[in-house]
CSV table of N, CA and C in Angstrom, one decimal:
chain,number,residue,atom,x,y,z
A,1,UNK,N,81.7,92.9,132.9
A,1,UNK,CA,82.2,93.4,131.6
A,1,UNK,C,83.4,92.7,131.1
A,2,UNK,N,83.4,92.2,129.8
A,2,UNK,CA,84.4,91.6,129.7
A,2,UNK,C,85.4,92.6,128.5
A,3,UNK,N,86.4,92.2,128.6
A,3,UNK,CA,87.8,93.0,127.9
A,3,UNK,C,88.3,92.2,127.4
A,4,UNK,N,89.2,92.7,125.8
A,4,UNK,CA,90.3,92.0,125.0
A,4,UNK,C,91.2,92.9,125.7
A,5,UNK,N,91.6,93.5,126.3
A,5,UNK,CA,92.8,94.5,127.1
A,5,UNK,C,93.8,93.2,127.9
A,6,UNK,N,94.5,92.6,127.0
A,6,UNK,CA,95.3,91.5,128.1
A,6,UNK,C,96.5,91.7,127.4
A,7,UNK,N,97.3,92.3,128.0
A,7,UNK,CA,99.0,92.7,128.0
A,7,UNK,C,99.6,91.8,127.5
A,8,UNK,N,99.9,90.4,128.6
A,8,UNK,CA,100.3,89.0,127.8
A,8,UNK,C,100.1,88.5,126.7
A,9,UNK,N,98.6,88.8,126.1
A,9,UNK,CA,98.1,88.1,125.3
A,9,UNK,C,99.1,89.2,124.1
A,10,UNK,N,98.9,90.3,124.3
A,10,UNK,CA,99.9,91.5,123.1
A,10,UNK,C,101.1,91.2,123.2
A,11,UNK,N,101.8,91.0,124.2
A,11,UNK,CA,103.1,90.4,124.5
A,11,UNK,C,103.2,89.2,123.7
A,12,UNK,N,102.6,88.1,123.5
A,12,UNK,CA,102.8,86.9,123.6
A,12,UNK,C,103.0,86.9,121.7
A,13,UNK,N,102.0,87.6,121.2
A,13,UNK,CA,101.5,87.9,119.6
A,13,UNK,C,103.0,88.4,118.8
A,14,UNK,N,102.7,89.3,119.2
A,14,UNK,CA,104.2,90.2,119.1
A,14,UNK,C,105.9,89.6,119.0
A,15,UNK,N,106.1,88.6,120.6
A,15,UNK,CA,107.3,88.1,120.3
A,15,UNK,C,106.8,86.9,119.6
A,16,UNK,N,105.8,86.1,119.2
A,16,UNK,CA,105.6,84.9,118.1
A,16,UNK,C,106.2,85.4,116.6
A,17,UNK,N,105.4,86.5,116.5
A,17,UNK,CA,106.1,87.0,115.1
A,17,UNK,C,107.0,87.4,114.8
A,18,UNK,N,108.1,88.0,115.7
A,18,UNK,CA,109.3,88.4,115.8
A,18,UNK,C,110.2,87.3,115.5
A,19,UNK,N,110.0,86.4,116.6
A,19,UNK,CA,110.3,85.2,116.4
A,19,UNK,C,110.6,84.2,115.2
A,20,UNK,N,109.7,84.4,114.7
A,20,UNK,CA,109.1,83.6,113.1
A,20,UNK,C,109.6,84.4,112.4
A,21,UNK,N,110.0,86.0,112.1
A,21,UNK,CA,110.8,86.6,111.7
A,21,UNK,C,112.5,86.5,111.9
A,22,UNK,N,112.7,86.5,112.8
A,22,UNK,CA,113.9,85.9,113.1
A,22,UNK,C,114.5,85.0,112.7
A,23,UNK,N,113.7,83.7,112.9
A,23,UNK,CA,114.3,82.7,112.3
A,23,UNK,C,114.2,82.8,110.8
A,24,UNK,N,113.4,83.8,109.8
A,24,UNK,CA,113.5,83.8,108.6
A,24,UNK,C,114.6,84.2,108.1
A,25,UNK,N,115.6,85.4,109.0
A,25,UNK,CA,116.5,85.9,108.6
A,25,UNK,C,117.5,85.3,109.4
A,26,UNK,N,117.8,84.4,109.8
A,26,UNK,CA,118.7,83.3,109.9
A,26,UNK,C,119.4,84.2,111.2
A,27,UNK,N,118.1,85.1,112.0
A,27,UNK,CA,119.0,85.0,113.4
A,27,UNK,C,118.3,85.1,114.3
A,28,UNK,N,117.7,83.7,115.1
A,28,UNK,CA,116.8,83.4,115.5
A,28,UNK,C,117.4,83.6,117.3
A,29,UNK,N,118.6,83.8,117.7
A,29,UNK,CA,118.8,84.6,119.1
A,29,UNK,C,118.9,86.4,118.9
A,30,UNK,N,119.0,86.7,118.2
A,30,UNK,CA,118.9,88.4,118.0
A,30,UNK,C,117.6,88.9,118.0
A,31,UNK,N,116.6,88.5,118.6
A,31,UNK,CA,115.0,89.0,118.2
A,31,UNK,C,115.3,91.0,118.8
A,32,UNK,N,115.7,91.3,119.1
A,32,UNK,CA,116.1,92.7,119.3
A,32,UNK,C,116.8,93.7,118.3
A,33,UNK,N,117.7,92.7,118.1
A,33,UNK,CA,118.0,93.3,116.4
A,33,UNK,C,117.2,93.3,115.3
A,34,UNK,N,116.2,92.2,115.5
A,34,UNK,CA,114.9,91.7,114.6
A,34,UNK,C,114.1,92.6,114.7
A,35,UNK,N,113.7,93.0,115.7
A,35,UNK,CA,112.7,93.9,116.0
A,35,UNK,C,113.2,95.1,115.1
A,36,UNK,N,114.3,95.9,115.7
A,36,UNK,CA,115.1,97.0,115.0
A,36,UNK,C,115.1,97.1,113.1
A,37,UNK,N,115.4,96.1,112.7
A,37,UNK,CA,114.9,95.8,111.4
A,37,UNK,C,114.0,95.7,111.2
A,38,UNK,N,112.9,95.1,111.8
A,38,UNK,CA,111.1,95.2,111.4
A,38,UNK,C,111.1,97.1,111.4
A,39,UNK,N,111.4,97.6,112.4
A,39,UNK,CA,110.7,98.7,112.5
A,39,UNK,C,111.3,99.6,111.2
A,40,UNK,N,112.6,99.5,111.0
A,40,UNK,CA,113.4,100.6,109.8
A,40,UNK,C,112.9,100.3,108.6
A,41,UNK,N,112.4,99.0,108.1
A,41,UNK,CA,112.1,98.2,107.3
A,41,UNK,C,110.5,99.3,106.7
A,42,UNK,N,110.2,99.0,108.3
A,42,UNK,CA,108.3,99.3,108.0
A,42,UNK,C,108.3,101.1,108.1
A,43,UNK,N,109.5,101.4,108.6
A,43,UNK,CA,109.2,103.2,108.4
A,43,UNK,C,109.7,103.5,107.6
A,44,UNK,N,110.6,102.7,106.9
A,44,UNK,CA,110.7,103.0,105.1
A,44,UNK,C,110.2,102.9,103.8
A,45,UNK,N,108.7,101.8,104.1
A,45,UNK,CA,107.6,101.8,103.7
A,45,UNK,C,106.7,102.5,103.6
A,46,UNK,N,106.4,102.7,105.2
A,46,UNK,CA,105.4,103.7,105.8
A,46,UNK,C,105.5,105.1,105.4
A,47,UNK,N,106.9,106.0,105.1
A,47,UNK,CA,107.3,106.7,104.8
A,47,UNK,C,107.2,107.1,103.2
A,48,UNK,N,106.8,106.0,102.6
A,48,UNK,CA,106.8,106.5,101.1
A,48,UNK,C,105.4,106.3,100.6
A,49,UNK,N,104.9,105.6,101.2
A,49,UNK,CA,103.8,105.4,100.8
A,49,UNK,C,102.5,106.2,101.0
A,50,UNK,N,100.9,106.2,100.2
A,50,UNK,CA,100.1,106.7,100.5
A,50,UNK,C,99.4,106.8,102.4
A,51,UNK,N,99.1,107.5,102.6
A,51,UNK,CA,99.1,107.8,104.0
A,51,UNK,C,97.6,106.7,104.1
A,52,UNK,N,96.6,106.5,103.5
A,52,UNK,CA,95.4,105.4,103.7
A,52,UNK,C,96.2,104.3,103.9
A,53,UNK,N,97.0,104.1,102.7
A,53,UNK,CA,97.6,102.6,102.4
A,53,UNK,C,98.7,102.3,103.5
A,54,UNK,N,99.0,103.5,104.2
A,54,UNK,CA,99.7,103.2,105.5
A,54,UNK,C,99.2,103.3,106.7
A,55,UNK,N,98.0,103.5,106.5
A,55,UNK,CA,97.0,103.7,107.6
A,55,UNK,C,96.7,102.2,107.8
A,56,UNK,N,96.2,101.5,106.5
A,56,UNK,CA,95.5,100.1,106.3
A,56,UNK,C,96.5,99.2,106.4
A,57,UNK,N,97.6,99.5,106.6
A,57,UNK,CA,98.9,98.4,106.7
A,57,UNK,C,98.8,98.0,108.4
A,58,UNK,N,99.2,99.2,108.7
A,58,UNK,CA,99.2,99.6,110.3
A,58,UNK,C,97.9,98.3,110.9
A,59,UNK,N,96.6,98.6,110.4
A,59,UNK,CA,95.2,98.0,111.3
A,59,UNK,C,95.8,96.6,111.7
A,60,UNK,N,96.0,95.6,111.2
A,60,UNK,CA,96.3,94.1,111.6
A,60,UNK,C,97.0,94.0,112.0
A,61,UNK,N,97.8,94.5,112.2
A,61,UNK,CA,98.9,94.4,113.2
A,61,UNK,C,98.8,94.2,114.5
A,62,UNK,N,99.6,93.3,115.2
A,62,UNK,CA,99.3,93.0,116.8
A,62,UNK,C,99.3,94.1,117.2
A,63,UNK,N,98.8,94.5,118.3
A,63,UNK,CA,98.9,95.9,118.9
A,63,UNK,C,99.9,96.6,119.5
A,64,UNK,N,100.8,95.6,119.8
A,64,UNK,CA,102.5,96.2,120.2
A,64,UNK,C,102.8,96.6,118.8
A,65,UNK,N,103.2,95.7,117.7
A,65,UNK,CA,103.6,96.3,116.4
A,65,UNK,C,103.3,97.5,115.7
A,66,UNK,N,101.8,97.5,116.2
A,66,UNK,CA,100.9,99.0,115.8
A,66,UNK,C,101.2,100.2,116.1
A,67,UNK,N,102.1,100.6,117.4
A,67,UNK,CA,102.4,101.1,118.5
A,67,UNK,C,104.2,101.4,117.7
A,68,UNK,N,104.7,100.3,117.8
A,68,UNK,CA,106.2,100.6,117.4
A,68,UNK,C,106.0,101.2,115.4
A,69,UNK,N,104.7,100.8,115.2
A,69,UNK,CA,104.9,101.6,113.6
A,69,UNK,C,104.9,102.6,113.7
A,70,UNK,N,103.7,103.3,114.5
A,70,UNK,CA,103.3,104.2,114.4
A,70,UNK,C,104.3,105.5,115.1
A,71,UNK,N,105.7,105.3,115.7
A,71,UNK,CA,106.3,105.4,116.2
A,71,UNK,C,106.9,107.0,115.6
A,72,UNK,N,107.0,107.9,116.0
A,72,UNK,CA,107.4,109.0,115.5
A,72,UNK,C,106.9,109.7,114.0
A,73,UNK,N,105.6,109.1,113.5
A,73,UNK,CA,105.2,109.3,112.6
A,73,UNK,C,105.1,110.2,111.7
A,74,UNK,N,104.9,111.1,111.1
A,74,UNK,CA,104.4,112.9,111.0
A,74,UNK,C,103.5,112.4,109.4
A,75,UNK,N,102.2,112.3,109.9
A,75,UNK,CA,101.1,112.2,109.2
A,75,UNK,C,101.1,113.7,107.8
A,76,UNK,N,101.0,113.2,107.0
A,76,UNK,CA,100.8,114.5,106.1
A,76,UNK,C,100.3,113.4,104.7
A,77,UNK,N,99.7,114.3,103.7
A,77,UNK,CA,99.5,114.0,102.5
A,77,UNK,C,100.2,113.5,101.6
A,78,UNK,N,101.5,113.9,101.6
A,78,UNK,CA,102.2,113.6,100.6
A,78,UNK,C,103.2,112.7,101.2
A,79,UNK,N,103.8,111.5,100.8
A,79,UNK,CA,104.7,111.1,101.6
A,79,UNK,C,106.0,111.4,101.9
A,80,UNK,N,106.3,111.5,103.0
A,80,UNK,CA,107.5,112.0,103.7
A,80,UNK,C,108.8,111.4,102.7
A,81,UNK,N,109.1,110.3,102.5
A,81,UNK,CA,110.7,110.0,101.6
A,81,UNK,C,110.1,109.8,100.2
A,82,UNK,N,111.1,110.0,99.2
A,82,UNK,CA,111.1,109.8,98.0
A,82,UNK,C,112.2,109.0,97.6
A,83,UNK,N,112.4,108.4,98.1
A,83,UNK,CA,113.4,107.7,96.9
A,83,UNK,C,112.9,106.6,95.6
A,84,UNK,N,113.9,106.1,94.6
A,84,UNK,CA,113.3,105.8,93.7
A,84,UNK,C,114.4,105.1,93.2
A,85,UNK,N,115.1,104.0,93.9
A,85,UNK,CA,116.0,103.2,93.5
A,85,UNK,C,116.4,101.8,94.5
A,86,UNK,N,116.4,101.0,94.6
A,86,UNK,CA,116.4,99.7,95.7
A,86,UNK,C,117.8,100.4,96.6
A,87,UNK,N,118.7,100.7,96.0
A,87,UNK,CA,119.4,101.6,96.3
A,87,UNK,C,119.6,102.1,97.8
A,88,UNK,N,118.6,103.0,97.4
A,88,UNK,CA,118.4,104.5,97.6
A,88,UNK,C,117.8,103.9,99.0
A,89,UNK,N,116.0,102.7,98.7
A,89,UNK,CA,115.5,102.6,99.9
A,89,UNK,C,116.4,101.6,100.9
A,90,UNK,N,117.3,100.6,100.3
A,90,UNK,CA,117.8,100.3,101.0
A,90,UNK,C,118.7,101.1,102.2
A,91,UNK,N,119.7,102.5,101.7
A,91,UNK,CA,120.0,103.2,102.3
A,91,UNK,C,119.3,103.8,103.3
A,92,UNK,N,118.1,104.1,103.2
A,92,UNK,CA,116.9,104.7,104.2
A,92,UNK,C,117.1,103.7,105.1
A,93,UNK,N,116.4,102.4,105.2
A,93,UNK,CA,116.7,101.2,106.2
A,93,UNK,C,117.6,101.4,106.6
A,94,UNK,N,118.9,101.4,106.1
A,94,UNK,CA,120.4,101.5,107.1
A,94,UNK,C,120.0,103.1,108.3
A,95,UNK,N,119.6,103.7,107.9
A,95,UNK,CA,119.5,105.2,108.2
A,95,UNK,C,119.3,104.7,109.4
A,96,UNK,N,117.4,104.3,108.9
A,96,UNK,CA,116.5,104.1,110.1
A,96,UNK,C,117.0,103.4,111.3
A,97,UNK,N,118.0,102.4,111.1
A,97,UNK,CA,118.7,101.5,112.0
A,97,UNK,C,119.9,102.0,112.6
A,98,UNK,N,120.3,102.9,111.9
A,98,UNK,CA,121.4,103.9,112.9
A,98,UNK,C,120.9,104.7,113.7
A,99,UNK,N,119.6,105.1,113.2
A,99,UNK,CA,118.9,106.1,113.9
A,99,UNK,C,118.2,105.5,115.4
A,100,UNK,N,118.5,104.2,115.1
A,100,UNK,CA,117.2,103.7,116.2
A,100,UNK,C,118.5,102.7,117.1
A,101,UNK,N,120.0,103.3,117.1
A,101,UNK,CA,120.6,102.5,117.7
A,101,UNK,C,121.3,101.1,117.3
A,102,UNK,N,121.4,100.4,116.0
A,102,UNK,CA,121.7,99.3,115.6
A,102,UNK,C,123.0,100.2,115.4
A,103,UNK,N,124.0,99.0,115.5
A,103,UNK,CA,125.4,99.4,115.5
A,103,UNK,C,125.7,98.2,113.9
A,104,UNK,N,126.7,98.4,113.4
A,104,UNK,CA,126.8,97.2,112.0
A,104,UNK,C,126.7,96.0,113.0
A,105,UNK,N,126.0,95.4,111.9
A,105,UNK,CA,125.5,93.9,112.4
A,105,UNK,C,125.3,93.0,111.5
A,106,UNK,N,126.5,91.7,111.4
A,106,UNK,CA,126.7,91.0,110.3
A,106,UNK,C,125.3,90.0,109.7
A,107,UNK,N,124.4,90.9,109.2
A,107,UNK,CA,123.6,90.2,108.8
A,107,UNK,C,123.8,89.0,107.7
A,108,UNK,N,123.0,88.0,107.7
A,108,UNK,CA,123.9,86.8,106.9
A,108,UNK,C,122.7,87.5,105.5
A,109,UNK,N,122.0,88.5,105.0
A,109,UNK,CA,121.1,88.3,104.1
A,109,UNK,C,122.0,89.6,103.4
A,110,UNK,N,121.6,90.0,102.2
A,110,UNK,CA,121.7,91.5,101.9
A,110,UNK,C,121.0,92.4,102.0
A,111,UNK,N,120.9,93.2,102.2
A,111,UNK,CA,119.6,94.2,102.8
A,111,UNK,C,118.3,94.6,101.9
A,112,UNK,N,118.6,94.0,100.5
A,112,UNK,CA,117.1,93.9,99.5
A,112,UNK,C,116.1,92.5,100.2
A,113,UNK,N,117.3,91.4,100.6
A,113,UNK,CA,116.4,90.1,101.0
A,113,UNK,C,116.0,90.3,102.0
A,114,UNK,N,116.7,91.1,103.4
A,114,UNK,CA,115.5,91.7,104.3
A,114,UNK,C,114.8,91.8,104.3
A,115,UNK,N,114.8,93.3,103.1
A,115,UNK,CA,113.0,94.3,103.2
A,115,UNK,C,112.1,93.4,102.7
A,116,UNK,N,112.7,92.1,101.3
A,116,UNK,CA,111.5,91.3,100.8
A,116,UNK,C,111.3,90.2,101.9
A,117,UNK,N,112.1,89.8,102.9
A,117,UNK,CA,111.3,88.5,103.9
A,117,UNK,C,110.5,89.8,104.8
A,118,UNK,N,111.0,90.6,105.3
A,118,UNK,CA,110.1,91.3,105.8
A,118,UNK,C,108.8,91.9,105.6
A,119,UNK,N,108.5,92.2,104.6
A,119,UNK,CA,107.8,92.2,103.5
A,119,UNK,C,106.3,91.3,103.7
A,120,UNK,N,107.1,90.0,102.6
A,120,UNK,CA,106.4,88.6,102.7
A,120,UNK,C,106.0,88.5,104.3
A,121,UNK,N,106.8,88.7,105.5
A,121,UNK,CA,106.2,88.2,106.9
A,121,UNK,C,105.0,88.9,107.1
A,122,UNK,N,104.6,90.1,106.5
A,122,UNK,CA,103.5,90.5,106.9
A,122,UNK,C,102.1,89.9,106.4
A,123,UNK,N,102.5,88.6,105.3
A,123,UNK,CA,101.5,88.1,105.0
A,123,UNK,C,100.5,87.5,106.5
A,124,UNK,N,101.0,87.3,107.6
A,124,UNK,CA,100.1,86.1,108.2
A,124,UNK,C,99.4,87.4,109.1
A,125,UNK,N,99.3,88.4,109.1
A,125,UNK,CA,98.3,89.4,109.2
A,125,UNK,C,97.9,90.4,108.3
A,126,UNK,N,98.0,90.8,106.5
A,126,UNK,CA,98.1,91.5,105.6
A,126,UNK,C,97.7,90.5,104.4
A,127,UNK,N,96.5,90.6,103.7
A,127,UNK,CA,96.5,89.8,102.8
A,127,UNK,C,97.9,90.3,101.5
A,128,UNK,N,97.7,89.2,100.7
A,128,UNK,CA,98.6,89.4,99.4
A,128,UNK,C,98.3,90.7,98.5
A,129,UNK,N,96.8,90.8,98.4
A,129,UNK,CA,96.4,92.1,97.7
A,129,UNK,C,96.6,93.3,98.6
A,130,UNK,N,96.9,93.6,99.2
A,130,UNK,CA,96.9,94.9,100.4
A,130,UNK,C,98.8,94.4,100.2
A,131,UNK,N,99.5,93.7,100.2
A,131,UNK,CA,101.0,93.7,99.9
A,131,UNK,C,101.2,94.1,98.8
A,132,UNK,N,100.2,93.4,98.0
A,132,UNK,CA,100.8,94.0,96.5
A,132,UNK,C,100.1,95.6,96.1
A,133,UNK,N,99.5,95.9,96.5
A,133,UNK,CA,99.2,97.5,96.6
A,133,UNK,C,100.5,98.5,96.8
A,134,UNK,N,100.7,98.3,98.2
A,134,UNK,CA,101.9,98.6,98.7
A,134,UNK,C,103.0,99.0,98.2
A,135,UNK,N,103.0,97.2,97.0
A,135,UNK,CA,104.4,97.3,96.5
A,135,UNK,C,104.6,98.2,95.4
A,136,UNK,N,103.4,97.9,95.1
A,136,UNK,CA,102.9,98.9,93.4
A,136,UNK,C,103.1,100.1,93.6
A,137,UNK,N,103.4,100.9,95.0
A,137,UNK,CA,103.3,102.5,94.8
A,137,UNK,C,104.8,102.7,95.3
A,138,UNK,N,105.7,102.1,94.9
A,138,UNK,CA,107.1,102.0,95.4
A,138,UNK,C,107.3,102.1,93.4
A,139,UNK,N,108.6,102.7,93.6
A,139,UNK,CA,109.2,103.1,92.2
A,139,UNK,C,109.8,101.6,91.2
A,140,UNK,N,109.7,102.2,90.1
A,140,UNK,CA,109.7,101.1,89.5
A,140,UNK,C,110.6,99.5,89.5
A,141,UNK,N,111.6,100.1,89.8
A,141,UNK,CA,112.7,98.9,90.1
A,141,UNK,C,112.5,98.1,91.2
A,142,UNK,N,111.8,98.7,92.5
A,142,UNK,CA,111.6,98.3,93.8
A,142,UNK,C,110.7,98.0,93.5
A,143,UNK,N,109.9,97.8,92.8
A,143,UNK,CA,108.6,97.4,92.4
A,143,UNK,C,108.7,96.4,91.9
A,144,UNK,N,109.3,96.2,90.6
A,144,UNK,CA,109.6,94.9,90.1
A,144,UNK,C,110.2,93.7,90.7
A,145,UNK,N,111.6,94.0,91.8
A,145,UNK,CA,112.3,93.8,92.8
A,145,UNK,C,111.8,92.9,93.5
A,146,UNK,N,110.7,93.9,94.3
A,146,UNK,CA,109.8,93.2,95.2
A,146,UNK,C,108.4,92.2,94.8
A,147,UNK,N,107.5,92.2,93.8
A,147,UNK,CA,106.8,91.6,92.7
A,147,UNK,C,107.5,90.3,92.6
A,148,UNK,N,108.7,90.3,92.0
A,148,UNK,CA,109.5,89.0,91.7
A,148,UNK,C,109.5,88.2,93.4
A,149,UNK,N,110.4,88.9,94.3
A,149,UNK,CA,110.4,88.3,95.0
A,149,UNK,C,109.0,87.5,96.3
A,150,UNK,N,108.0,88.4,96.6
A,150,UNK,CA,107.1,88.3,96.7
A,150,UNK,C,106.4,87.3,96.1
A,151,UNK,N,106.2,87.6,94.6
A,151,UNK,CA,105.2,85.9,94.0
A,151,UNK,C,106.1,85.0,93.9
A,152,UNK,N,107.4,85.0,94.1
A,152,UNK,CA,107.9,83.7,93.8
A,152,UNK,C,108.1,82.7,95.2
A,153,UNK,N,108.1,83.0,96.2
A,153,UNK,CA,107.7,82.3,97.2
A,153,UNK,C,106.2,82.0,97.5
């Protein structure tokens, strides 16, 4: 009987993209801090959005990252955060990263260019229409925000 169940092979998926994330955000030795921002990033996402549309984000995902999204979740209908200003979600991210142990950490980006490379990285397992779904149910300004930055790369 043969099995896709290979640890390494999850392991190996996982720190490639981190990696490649890392160096996007110009800190290509901190992949731990990297990680820490993938996750606050994607549960400030995950958090606003429709529960399908975060159900369908989640699927392509390597299977460690699937694992760390899905991470304290609380599944319900309606989405858990509301905010409705870049603002606002940007503050959520800070939250999420105090909450998960990041101490300040001089990131060289602002924390809108974050969420949008973070964003954009999910293209090489997320097509562009399943991103731009996403982005479209985020409030208007974060919408536009993201939109701009998104197609212009």
């Amino acid at each position: 009987m043969n099995s896709n169940l290979n640890f390494e092979t999850f392991k190996q998926e996982a720190h490639e993209y981190i990696n490649n994330l890392a160096a996007e955000l110009g800190h290509p030795e901190e992949k731990e801090r990297v990680l820490r921002i993938w996750r606050s990033v994607m549960f400030t996402i995950r958090d606003r959005i429709d529960f399908n549309e975060a159900f369908l984000l989640m699927q392509p995902l390597p299977t460690i990252l699937r694992g760390i999204y899905t991470e304290s979740w609380e599944i319900s209908k309606k989405p858990k955060l509301d905010y409705s200003t870049l603002e606002e979600m940007k503050s959520e991210v800070k939250q999420n990263q105090q909450n998960k142990g990041e101490e300040e950490f001089p990131w060289k980006l602002p924390t809108e260019e974050i969420i949008s490379i973070t964003i954009k990285s999910l293209n090489k397992y997320v097509s562009l229409f399943q991103i731009t779904d996403i982005i479209n149910q985020m409030p208007g300004e974060i919408k536009t925000y993201l939109n701009r930055k998104i197609q212009a790369e």
